[in-house]
Structure formats: structure tokens, C-alpha cells
Amino acid sequence: MSETNADDIDTADGAAEQAESGTANEAIMEATYRALCTHGAADLSVQAIADEFDKSKSLIFYHYDSREDLLSSFLAYLLENFKNRVAASEITDPVTQLDGLIDSLLYGPDDNESFQIAMLELRSQAPFNEAYREQFRRNRAHVHRLTARVIDCGIDDGVFAPVDPDYIATLLLTMIDGARLQLVVLGDETILDTTRAAIDDRLDATLFAEQRPSD
Amino acid sequence: MSETNADDIDTADGAAEQAESGTANEAIMEATYRALCTHGAADLSVQAIADEFDKSKSLIFYHYDSREDLLSSFLAYLLENFKNRVAASEITDPVTQLDGLIDSLLYGPDDNESFQIAMLELRSQAPFNEAYREQFRRNRAHVHRLTARVIDCGIDDGVFAPVDPDYIATLLLTMIDGARLQLVVLGDETILDTTRAAIDDRLDATLFAEQRPSD
């Protein structure tokens, strides 16, 4: 009984261990979220994350090599959460899909101000940290592809005018980025609604251009 | 001779001292710029600024109470530089003025990447630092007013359609903010030109709406 063999565990209980590892990982990610909200990203230590975690700091280092590895994995975790939310929404109509996507990106699933500040701090570290920058690029590329695909579906369905989906996706994401930056930096609460209205105007003038009555 | 009276200097040489103080201040601001480029904003010390300055650290503290006071004054100095550049441009035609303003805000007078990163770090500190946030707000408000005024002049001159200048200014500055964020965070060099093209499209569809031949 006391001579359990690590290799046996690996093979016989592989699936159970994997599930447990997934649970541990989820718990680490949730602890990271709470630590980012409490301490920000600029000087966040693994110890501060461990303090939010009911297991030991060594378990964190069992899963992640370093603070950088943990935080870039956290960015990947945010992308997975985003994918899961989109997959769960079951909407197939491109107009409603695009509308929901814009709202979700602009207003966010999470209006926790401390978290938004921490994410801006992490962004400001990206130029020095290739792991963060690479993951921010992956997240952006995914959101961009998804937005362009929804626009493309709408064009195929004949509900959107034949625009360049990549160009419109870039434009939308740039406006959303700018609005969220102003919200966090200047504390300007009105910017999200103004930007939403501006996006609607822009889409009316392009995606729905052929449906509009001419002036 | 050796008994110079401080009060006499203040009155008799007031103008000269003021000019010298202006020069010292300009030298401190230039040292701050160089220190931000070298060290970033996150952990910038007054000593690091003094190291870029050919006079003593105590002269910096003679002019500024603290690191926060110095850095928020630096943000005000950036605004003054911007005002001087705009005032020096002597362009009075609203179309050319708006075009130059957008280029100057989007591409910046300074394409030094290290400086842009430092400014993003300083932005990410704004939510915790009322002095930075307040100065960022002042800078934004000035640029917004200037943009809206140029649009307003164009409407008065009959070269722009009767749009809401504040709304268009907000939209333009939001797009520019978003583009510059992507440039710094993701290192995406193409975003500035794409955004410039998108802004031109947007202006064609609104400001120049009445001048466009209908489809």
C-alpha cells in the first residue's frame, strides 16, 4: 500500500489524474484572476497567486515553469473561456451573431475595473515579454478570424453587403480597443455607448449599405 | 559683492531668473524623455532622470515635489509641445488641417518605440494615480476640442456636411487610440495605415457625404 508506484498511477489512473490536473489548473487560473484583481499585474508574484489558492505554491510550479508561463497560460485560458461562451450561444443568424460579438467584446463578460486595469498592465509588458505578446497576438487573431467569419457568413446569406470581412473586422476591433483603453485610463464611462453607436452607424453605412433607402 | 540679497535678485533679475528657470525646466523635461526611453515608466526613479541631466538631482526637486509631480508635468509638457506644433503649422484650410491633425495623432511626431511603450506604462498607472489621470484627461480634452473645432470650421465653410463635431472627434480619437495600442502591444506595424484608410472611408461617408456622387 505504501509502495505505490508512480508509473502505475500514471497508466492505471491516467484519466482520473488528467481530470484532477484539469481541476487543479482551473483552480490555479481562478486564483490568478483573483490575484490580478487584488494586486494588479505590474508586480504580481507567484506567492500572491498562491495566497489566493487553497493548495500549495509548489503545485503551481508543478504546472507552470515561471510567473511568465503562468500569466501567458492565463491569457490562453481567457481565450478558451471566450471560445466556450461563443460556442454556447447557439445563435446562427449572422446579424444577431455580430451584434452579440461586438457587445461581448466592447462591454466584456467581466466589468471588474481592477481586472481591466491589470490586463492593461499586462498589455504594457507585452513589448518586453515575447510569451505575453505571442498570446495576445493569438487571442487577437482568434477574435479577428471569428468576427471576419461572421461577416463572411452574412455576405453569403445575402444579409450583408459584399464588403472585405478582414477590413471590417480590423476596424471594429480597433474601435473596441480604443474605447476600452479610454474607459480604463481616463475612467470615461460614456465612451462604450458612444462607440457602440458609432459602430452601428459604421455597419449601417457598409454592411447594410444596400438595404438602406438612398438619401 | 558677496552679500548679494536674495530679494534683490528676485526683483532685479526676476526676468532673467524666470528665463533661466524655463531653460532648466526644459532641460529636466528633455532628461525625463530620455529616461523614459531608456528605463520605461513602470519603475522610473527621479535618480534615473537626474542621470540624464547635467545638473544635480536637487535642482529637479527644486522644480518638482515628487516623481508624480514631475511625470504629470511631463504629460503637460507633451501637450504644450503639441499645441506649439499645431500653432506653427499655419494651415487654415479645414480639410488640410484635419488631415494633418489625424496624421500627427496617428503616426505621432515621435516614432520612438521605447517612448511609446513608456507612455502605455504611464497610462496603465493612471487608474491609481489621480495626477496622471487628470493630465491625461486634460490632454485628451484639448485634442478633442481642437479636432471638433476644425470640423466645425469646415462645416461653417461649407466643405464638410453638417455632422456633430464632438461625435466625429470622439470616433476619430477612439480609432487612433485603438490603433496605437495594437502597434505597441502586438507590434502590428500595418495597423496605422489600415486605420488611416478606415478613417478616410469614414470621413468620406460623413464629412464629405454631400459632395459624393450618389451610387
PDB file of N, CA, C and O in Angstrom, chain A residues 116-175:
ATOM      1  N   GLN A 116      -9.663  44.860 -15.402  1.00  0.00           N
ATOM      2  CA  GLN A 116      -9.376  45.568 -16.654  1.00  0.00           C
ATOM      3  C   GLN A 116      -8.062  46.347 -16.549  1.00  0.00           C
ATOM      4  O   GLN A 116      -7.292  46.424 -17.504  1.00  0.00           O
ATOM      5  N   ILE A 117      -7.816  46.936 -15.372  1.00  0.00           N
ATOM      6  CA  ILE A 117      -6.563  47.664 -15.150  1.00  0.00           C
ATOM      7  C   ILE A 117      -5.388  46.681 -15.212  1.00  0.00           C
ATOM      8  O   ILE A 117      -4.370  46.944 -15.861  1.00  0.00           O
ATOM      9  N   ALA A 118      -5.555  45.531 -14.540  1.00  0.00           N
ATOM     10  CA  ALA A 118      -4.481  44.523 -14.542  1.00  0.00           C
ATOM     11  C   ALA A 118      -4.169  44.063 -15.973  1.00  0.00           C
ATOM     12  O   ALA A 118      -3.000  43.888 -16.342  1.00  0.00           O
ATOM     13  N   MET A 119      -5.217  43.917 -16.787  1.00  0.00           N
ATOM     14  CA  MET A 119      -4.986  43.480 -18.165  1.00  0.00           C
ATOM     15  C   MET A 119      -4.236  44.537 -18.965  1.00  0.00           C
ATOM     16  O   MET A 119      -3.406  44.219 -19.818  1.00  0.00           O
ATOM     17  N   LEU A 120      -4.513  45.812 -18.679  1.00  0.00           N
ATOM     18  CA  LEU A 120      -3.777  46.885 -19.367  1.00  0.00           C
ATOM     19  C   LEU A 120      -2.308  46.876 -18.937  1.00  0.00           C
ATOM     20  O   LEU A 120      -1.405  47.071 -19.756  1.00  0.00           O
ATOM     21  N   GLU A 121      -2.075  46.613 -17.652  1.00  0.00           N
ATOM     22  CA  GLU A 121      -0.689  46.490 -17.170  1.00  0.00           C
ATOM     23  C   GLU A 121       0.030  45.350 -17.892  1.00  0.00           C
ATOM     24  O   GLU A 121       1.187  45.478 -18.294  1.00  0.00           O
ATOM     25  N   LEU A 122      -0.680  44.244 -18.045  1.00  0.00           N
ATOM     26  CA  LEU A 122      -0.085  43.088 -18.726  1.00  0.00           C
ATOM     27  C   LEU A 122       0.193  43.429 -20.197  1.00  0.00           C
ATOM     28  O   LEU A 122       1.234  43.049 -20.741  1.00  0.00           O
ATOM     29  N   ARG A 123      -0.732  44.163 -20.813  1.00  0.00           N
ATOM     30  CA  ARG A 123      -0.512  44.613 -22.197  1.00  0.00           C
ATOM     31  C   ARG A 123       0.744  45.465 -22.283  1.00  0.00           C
ATOM     32  O   ARG A 123       1.519  45.334 -23.222  1.00  0.00           O
ATOM     33  N   SER A 124       0.926  46.352 -21.283  1.00  0.00           N
ATOM     34  CA  SER A 124       2.083  47.254 -21.349  1.00  0.00           C
ATOM     35  C   SER A 124       3.388  46.483 -21.130  1.00  0.00           C
ATOM     36  O   SER A 124       4.465  47.001 -21.407  1.00  0.00           O
ATOM     37  N   GLN A 125       3.304  45.237 -20.644  1.00  0.00           N
ATOM     38  CA  GLN A 125       4.503  44.403 -20.503  1.00  0.00           C
ATOM     39  C   GLN A 125       4.787  43.590 -21.776  1.00  0.00           C
ATOM     40  O   GLN A 125       5.892  43.068 -21.943  1.00  0.00           O
ATOM     41  N   ALA A 126       3.788  43.494 -22.668  1.00  0.00           N
ATOM     42  CA  ALA A 126       3.936  42.655 -23.869  1.00  0.00           C
ATOM     43  C   ALA A 126       5.152  43.022 -24.728  1.00  0.00           C
ATOM     44  O   ALA A 126       5.831  42.123 -25.245  1.00  0.00           O
ATOM     45  N   PRO A 127       5.463  44.342 -24.880  1.00  0.00           N
ATOM     46  CA  PRO A 127       6.613  44.659 -25.731  1.00  0.00           C
ATOM     47  C   PRO A 127       7.939  44.076 -25.220  1.00  0.00           C
ATOM     48  O   PRO A 127       8.876  43.898 -25.994  1.00  0.00           O
ATOM     49  N   PHE A 128       8.030  43.785 -23.921  1.00  0.00           N
ATOM     50  CA  PHE A 128       9.264  43.231 -23.346  1.00  0.00           C
ATOM     51  C   PHE A 128       9.184  41.729 -23.153  1.00  0.00           C
ATOM     52  O   PHE A 128      10.150  41.107 -22.703  1.00  0.00           O
ATOM     53  N   ASN A 129       7.999  41.157 -23.345  1.00  0.00           N
ATOM     54  CA  ASN A 129       7.798  39.770 -22.964  1.00  0.00           C
ATOM     55  C   ASN A 129       7.166  39.015 -24.132  1.00  0.00           C
ATOM     56  O   ASN A 129       5.957  39.130 -24.372  1.00  0.00           O
ATOM     57  N   GLU A 130       7.991  38.267 -24.844  1.00  0.00           N
ATOM     58  CA  GLU A 130       7.524  37.626 -26.071  1.00  0.00           C
ATOM     59  C   GLU A 130       6.385  36.630 -25.802  1.00  0.00           C
ATOM     60  O   GLU A 130       5.481  36.493 -26.626  1.00  0.00           O
ATOM     61  N   ALA A 131       6.387  35.966 -24.627  1.00  0.00           N
ATOM     62  CA  ALA A 131       5.326  34.997 -24.309  1.00  0.00           C
ATOM     63  C   ALA A 131       3.969  35.709 -24.189  1.00  0.00           C
ATOM     64  O   ALA A 131       2.962  35.219 -24.712  1.00  0.00           O
ATOM     65  N   TYR A 132       3.953  36.853 -23.519  1.00  0.00           N
ATOM     66  CA  TYR A 132       2.692  37.610 -23.410  1.00  0.00           C
ATOM     67  C   TYR A 132       2.262  38.114 -24.782  1.00  0.00           C
ATOM     68  O   TYR A 132       1.114  37.986 -25.179  1.00  0.00           O
ATOM     69  N   ARG A 133       3.250  38.726 -25.484  1.00  0.00           N
ATOM     70  CA  ARG A 133       2.904  39.313 -26.789  1.00  0.00           C
ATOM     71  C   ARG A 133       2.355  38.236 -27.724  1.00  0.00           C
ATOM     72  O   ARG A 133       1.345  38.448 -28.401  1.00  0.00           O
ATOM     73  N   GLU A 134       2.998  37.067 -27.727  1.00  0.00           N
ATOM     74  CA  GLU A 134       2.574  35.980 -28.607  1.00  0.00           C
ATOM     75  C   GLU A 134       1.147  35.547 -28.263  1.00  0.00           C
ATOM     76  O   GLU A 134       0.325  35.313 -29.147  1.00  0.00           O
ATOM     77  N   GLN A 135       0.839  35.446 -26.964  1.00  0.00           N
ATOM     78  CA  GLN A 135      -0.503  35.020 -26.579  1.00  0.00           C
ATOM     79  C   GLN A 135      -1.541  36.116 -26.870  1.00  0.00           C
ATOM     80  O   GLN A 135      -2.651  35.810 -27.302  1.00  0.00           O
ATOM     81  N   PHE A 136      -1.166  37.379 -26.630  1.00  0.00           N
ATOM     82  CA  PHE A 136      -2.079  38.481 -27.009  1.00  0.00           C
ATOM     83  C   PHE A 136      -2.347  38.434 -28.518  1.00  0.00           C
ATOM     84  O   PHE A 136      -3.477  38.651 -28.959  1.00  0.00           O
ATOM     85  N   ARG A 137      -1.298  38.142 -29.313  1.00  0.00           N
ATOM     86  CA  ARG A 137      -1.489  38.038 -30.771  1.00  0.00           C
ATOM     87  C   ARG A 137      -2.425  36.890 -31.120  1.00  0.00           C
ATOM     88  O   ARG A 137      -3.293  37.023 -31.980  1.00  0.00           O
ATOM     89  N   ARG A 138      -2.241  35.726 -30.444  1.00  0.00           N
ATOM     90  CA  ARG A 138      -3.119  34.570 -30.711  1.00  0.00           C
ATOM     91  C   ARG A 138      -4.566  34.914 -30.374  1.00  0.00           C
ATOM     92  O   ARG A 138      -5.477  34.595 -31.122  1.00  0.00           O
ATOM     93  N   ASN A 139      -4.771  35.551 -29.209  1.00  0.00           N
ATOM     94  CA  ASN A 139      -6.129  35.912 -28.800  1.00  0.00           C
ATOM     95  C   ASN A 139      -6.751  36.863 -29.832  1.00  0.00           C
ATOM     96  O   ASN A 139      -7.889  36.671 -30.254  1.00  0.00           O
ATOM     97  N   ARG A 140      -5.957  37.869 -30.233  1.00  0.00           N
ATOM     98  CA  ARG A 140      -6.470  38.831 -31.204  1.00  0.00           C
ATOM     99  C   ARG A 140      -6.769  38.153 -32.532  1.00  0.00           C
ATOM    100  O   ARG A 140      -7.818  38.392 -33.141  1.00  0.00           O
ATOM    101  N   ALA A 141      -5.866  37.266 -32.981  1.00  0.00           N
ATOM    102  CA  ALA A 141      -6.059  36.581 -34.257  1.00  0.00           C
ATOM    103  C   ALA A 141      -7.337  35.741 -34.220  1.00  0.00           C
ATOM    104  O   ALA A 141      -8.101  35.712 -35.185  1.00  0.00           O
ATOM    105  N   HIS A 142      -7.595  35.072 -33.083  1.00  0.00           N
ATOM    106  CA  HIS A 142      -8.808  34.267 -32.989  1.00  0.00           C
ATOM    107  C   HIS A 142     -10.057  35.136 -33.088  1.00  0.00           C
ATOM    108  O   HIS A 142     -10.989  34.825 -33.841  1.00  0.00           O
ATOM    109  N   VAL A 143     -10.082  36.208 -32.296  1.00  0.00           N
ATOM    110  CA  VAL A 143     -11.253  37.097 -32.280  1.00  0.00           C
ATOM    111  C   VAL A 143     -11.444  37.728 -33.663  1.00  0.00           C
ATOM    112  O   VAL A 143     -12.566  37.852 -34.159  1.00  0.00           O
ATOM    113  N   HIS A 144     -10.327  38.073 -34.304  1.00  0.00           N
ATOM    114  CA  HIS A 144     -10.396  38.654 -35.650  1.00  0.00           C
ATOM    115  C   HIS A 144     -11.005  37.653 -36.642  1.00  0.00           C
ATOM    116  O   HIS A 144     -11.925  37.990 -37.388  1.00  0.00           O
ATOM    117  N   ARG A 145     -10.488  36.414 -36.619  1.00  0.00           N
ATOM    118  CA  ARG A 145     -11.000  35.385 -37.550  1.00  0.00           C
ATOM    119  C   ARG A 145     -12.484  35.145 -37.340  1.00  0.00           C
ATOM    120  O   ARG A 145     -13.252  35.029 -38.286  1.00  0.00           O
ATOM    121  N   LEU A 146     -12.872  35.068 -36.050  1.00  0.00           N
ATOM    122  CA  LEU A 146     -14.281  34.824 -35.727  1.00  0.00           C
ATOM    123  C   LEU A 146     -15.164  35.963 -36.261  1.00  0.00           C
ATOM    124  O   LEU A 146     -16.203  35.715 -36.887  1.00  0.00           O
ATOM    125  N   THR A 147     -14.739  37.204 -36.013  1.00  0.00           N
ATOM    126  CA  THR A 147     -15.513  38.365 -36.477  1.00  0.00           C
ATOM    127  C   THR A 147     -15.621  38.360 -38.000  1.00  0.00           C
ATOM    128  O   THR A 147     -16.718  38.542 -38.554  1.00  0.00           O
ATOM    129  N   ALA A 148     -14.488  38.125 -38.678  1.00  0.00           N
ATOM    130  CA  ALA A 148     -14.490  38.107 -40.149  1.00  0.00           C
ATOM    131  C   ALA A 148     -15.381  36.977 -40.672  1.00  0.00           C
ATOM    132  O   ALA A 148     -16.084  37.147 -41.676  1.00  0.00           O
ATOM    133  N   ARG A 149     -15.380  35.827 -39.963  1.00  0.00           N
ATOM    134  CA  ARG A 149     -16.183  34.686 -40.416  1.00  0.00           C
ATOM    135  C   ARG A 149     -17.684  34.988 -40.309  1.00  0.00           C
ATOM    136  O   ARG A 149     -18.453  34.650 -41.211  1.00  0.00           O
ATOM    137  N   VAL A 150     -18.062  35.643 -39.219  1.00  0.00           N
ATOM    138  CA  VAL A 150     -19.484  36.009 -39.057  1.00  0.00           C
ATOM    139  C   VAL A 150     -19.900  36.967 -40.177  1.00  0.00           C
ATOM    140  O   VAL A 150     -20.973  36.812 -40.782  1.00  0.00           O
ATOM    141  N   ILE A 151     -19.029  37.936 -40.490  1.00  0.00           N
ATOM    142  CA  ILE A 151     -19.335  38.890 -41.568  1.00  0.00           C
ATOM    143  C   ILE A 151     -19.426  38.147 -42.905  1.00  0.00           C
ATOM    144  O   ILE A 151     -20.353  38.356 -43.694  1.00  0.00           O
ATOM    145  N   ASP A 152     -18.491  37.223 -43.112  1.00  0.00           N
ATOM    146  CA  ASP A 152     -18.474  36.431 -44.337  1.00  0.00           C
ATOM    147  C   ASP A 152     -19.753  35.608 -44.487  1.00  0.00           C
ATOM    148  O   ASP A 152     -20.324  35.534 -45.592  1.00  0.00           O
ATOM    149  N   CYS A 153     -20.220  35.005 -43.390  1.00  0.00           N
ATOM    150  CA  CYS A 153     -21.481  34.235 -43.431  1.00  0.00           C
ATOM    151  C   CYS A 153     -22.644  35.139 -43.816  1.00  0.00           C
ATOM    152  O   CYS A 153     -23.513  34.745 -44.595  1.00  0.00           O
ATOM    153  N   GLY A 154     -22.645  36.347 -43.243  1.00  0.00           N
ATOM    154  CA  GLY A 154     -23.712  37.305 -43.554  1.00  0.00           C
ATOM    155  C   GLY A 154     -23.705  37.702 -45.023  1.00  0.00           C
ATOM    156  O   GLY A 154     -24.764  37.906 -45.625  1.00  0.00           O
ATOM    157  N   ILE A 155     -22.508  37.797 -45.597  1.00  0.00           N
ATOM    158  CA  ILE A 155     -22.399  38.130 -47.028  1.00  0.00           C
ATOM    159  C   ILE A 155     -22.953  36.962 -47.855  1.00  0.00           C
ATOM    160  O   ILE A 155     -23.755  37.161 -48.779  1.00  0.00           O
ATOM    161  N   ASP A 156     -22.544  35.729 -47.468  1.00  0.00           N
ATOM    162  CA  ASP A 156     -23.038  34.533 -48.167  1.00  0.00           C
ATOM    163  C   ASP A 156     -24.562  34.437 -48.096  1.00  0.00           C
ATOM    164  O   ASP A 156     -25.210  34.035 -49.056  1.00  0.00           O
ATOM    165  N   ASP A 157     -25.122  34.800 -46.925  1.00  0.00           N
ATOM    166  CA  ASP A 157     -26.575  34.730 -46.738  1.00  0.00           C
ATOM    167  C   ASP A 157     -27.306  35.889 -47.417  1.00  0.00           C
ATOM    168  O   ASP A 157     -28.540  35.943 -47.410  1.00  0.00           O
ATOM    169  N   GLY A 158     -26.556  36.848 -47.924  1.00  0.00           N
ATOM    170  CA  GLY A 158     -27.169  37.992 -48.584  1.00  0.00           C
ATOM    171  C   GLY A 158     -27.708  39.056 -47.638  1.00  0.00           C
ATOM    172  O   GLY A 158     -28.403  39.978 -48.077  1.00  0.00           O
ATOM    173  N   VAL A 159     -27.389  38.954 -46.325  1.00  0.00           N
ATOM    174  CA  VAL A 159     -27.881  39.992 -45.398  1.00  0.00           C
ATOM    175  C   VAL A 159     -26.875  41.141 -45.234  1.00  0.00           C
ATOM    176  O   VAL A 159     -27.240  42.228 -44.782  1.00  0.00           O
ATOM    177  N   PHE A 160     -25.611  40.885 -45.560  1.00  0.00           N
ATOM    178  CA  PHE A 160     -24.603  41.958 -45.533  1.00  0.00           C
ATOM    179  C   PHE A 160     -24.171  42.260 -46.970  1.00  0.00           C
ATOM    180  O   PHE A 160     -24.120  41.354 -47.813  1.00  0.00           O
ATOM    181  N   ALA A 161     -23.811  43.517 -47.195  1.00  0.00           N
ATOM    182  CA  ALA A 161     -23.264  43.895 -48.498  1.00  0.00           C
ATOM    183  C   ALA A 161     -21.889  43.223 -48.677  1.00  0.00           C
ATOM    184  O   ALA A 161     -21.254  42.852 -47.691  1.00  0.00           O
ATOM    185  N   PRO A 162     -21.433  43.079 -49.920  1.00  0.00           N
ATOM    186  CA  PRO A 162     -20.151  42.393 -50.156  1.00  0.00           C
ATOM    187  C   PRO A 162     -18.941  43.262 -49.815  1.00  0.00           C
ATOM    188  O   PRO A 162     -18.289  43.822 -50.677  1.00  0.00           O
ATOM    189  N   VAL A 163     -18.664  43.355 -48.503  1.00  0.00           N
ATOM    190  CA  VAL A 163     -17.517  44.132 -48.020  1.00  0.00           C
ATOM    191  C   VAL A 163     -16.307  43.198 -47.871  1.00  0.00           C
ATOM    192  O   VAL A 163     -16.412  41.989 -48.091  1.00  0.00           O
ATOM    193  N   ASP A 164     -15.176  43.767 -47.469  1.00  0.00           N
ATOM    194  CA  ASP A 164     -13.997  42.950 -47.144  1.00  0.00           C
ATOM    195  C   ASP A 164     -14.086  42.588 -45.655  1.00  0.00           C
ATOM    196  O   ASP A 164     -13.922  43.459 -44.796  1.00  0.00           O
ATOM    197  N   PRO A 165     -14.378  41.308 -45.319  1.00  0.00           N
ATOM    198  CA  PRO A 165     -14.600  40.942 -43.912  1.00  0.00           C
ATOM    199  C   PRO A 165     -13.392  41.244 -43.012  1.00  0.00           C
ATOM    200  O   PRO A 165     -13.567  41.677 -41.874  1.00  0.00           O
ATOM    201  N   ASP A 166     -12.176  41.054 -43.555  1.00  0.00           N
ATOM    202  CA  ASP A 166     -10.971  41.314 -42.756  1.00  0.00           C
ATOM    203  C   ASP A 166     -10.844  42.784 -42.400  1.00  0.00           C
ATOM    204  O   ASP A 166     -10.480  43.136 -41.277  1.00  0.00           O
ATOM    205  N   TYR A 167     -11.133  43.606 -43.363  1.00  0.00           N
ATOM    206  CA  TYR A 167     -11.022  45.048 -43.160  1.00  0.00           C
ATOM    207  C   TYR A 167     -12.033  45.522 -42.111  1.00  0.00           C
ATOM    208  O   TYR A 167     -11.686  46.264 -41.188  1.00  0.00           O
ATOM    209  N   ILE A 168     -13.280  45.040 -42.233  1.00  0.00           N
ATOM    210  CA  ILE A 168     -14.312  45.459 -41.270  1.00  0.00           C
ATOM    211  C   ILE A 168     -13.975  44.902 -39.870  1.00  0.00           C
ATOM    212  O   ILE A 168     -14.149  45.600 -38.859  1.00  0.00           O
ATOM    213  N   ALA A 169     -13.461  43.685 -39.806  1.00  0.00           N
ATOM    214  CA  ALA A 169     -13.088  43.109 -38.510  1.00  0.00           C
ATOM    215  C   ALA A 169     -11.978  43.943 -37.861  1.00  0.00           C
ATOM    216  O   ALA A 169     -12.043  44.272 -36.669  1.00  0.00           O
ATOM    217  N   THR A 170     -10.969  44.319 -38.632  1.00  0.00           N
ATOM    218  CA  THR A 170      -9.873  45.155 -38.102  1.00  0.00           C
ATOM    219  C   THR A 170     -10.421  46.465 -37.557  1.00  0.00           C
ATOM    220  O   THR A 170     -10.081  46.908 -36.452  1.00  0.00           O
ATOM    221  N   LEU A 171     -11.287  47.076 -38.349  1.00  0.00           N
ATOM    222  CA  LEU A 171     -11.878  48.358 -37.962  1.00  0.00           C
ATOM    223  C   LEU A 171     -12.663  48.235 -36.658  1.00  0.00           C
ATOM    224  O   LEU A 171     -12.499  49.047 -35.726  1.00  0.00           O
ATOM    225  N   LEU A 172     -13.514  47.206 -36.566  1.00  0.00           N
ATOM    226  CA  LEU A 172     -14.332  47.013 -35.359  1.00  0.00           C
ATOM    227  C   LEU A 172     -13.448  46.797 -34.132  1.00  0.00           C
ATOM    228  O   LEU A 172     -13.651  47.431 -33.089  1.00  0.00           O
ATOM    229  N   LEU A 173     -12.454  45.929 -34.259  1.00  0.00           N
ATOM    230  CA  LEU A 173     -11.610  45.603 -33.104  1.00  0.00           C
ATOM    231  C   LEU A 173     -10.761  46.805 -32.697  1.00  0.00           C
ATOM    232  O   LEU A 173     -10.489  47.007 -31.503  1.00  0.00           O
ATOM    233  N   THR A 174     -10.363  47.621 -33.662  1.00  0.00           N
ATOM    234  CA  THR A 174      -9.585  48.826 -33.350  1.00  0.00           C
ATOM    235  C   THR A 174     -10.445  49.823 -32.566  1.00  0.00           C
ATOM    236  O   THR A 174      -9.991  50.413 -31.575  1.00  0.00           O
ATOM    237  N   MET A 175     -11.699  49.993 -32.980  1.00  0.00           N
ATOM    238  CA  MET A 175     -12.596  50.899 -32.255  1.00  0.00           C
ATOM    239  C   MET A 175     -12.848  50.390 -30.829  1.00  0.00           C
ATOM    240  O   MET A 175     -12.864  51.169 -29.865  1.00  0.00           O
TER     241      MET A 175
END
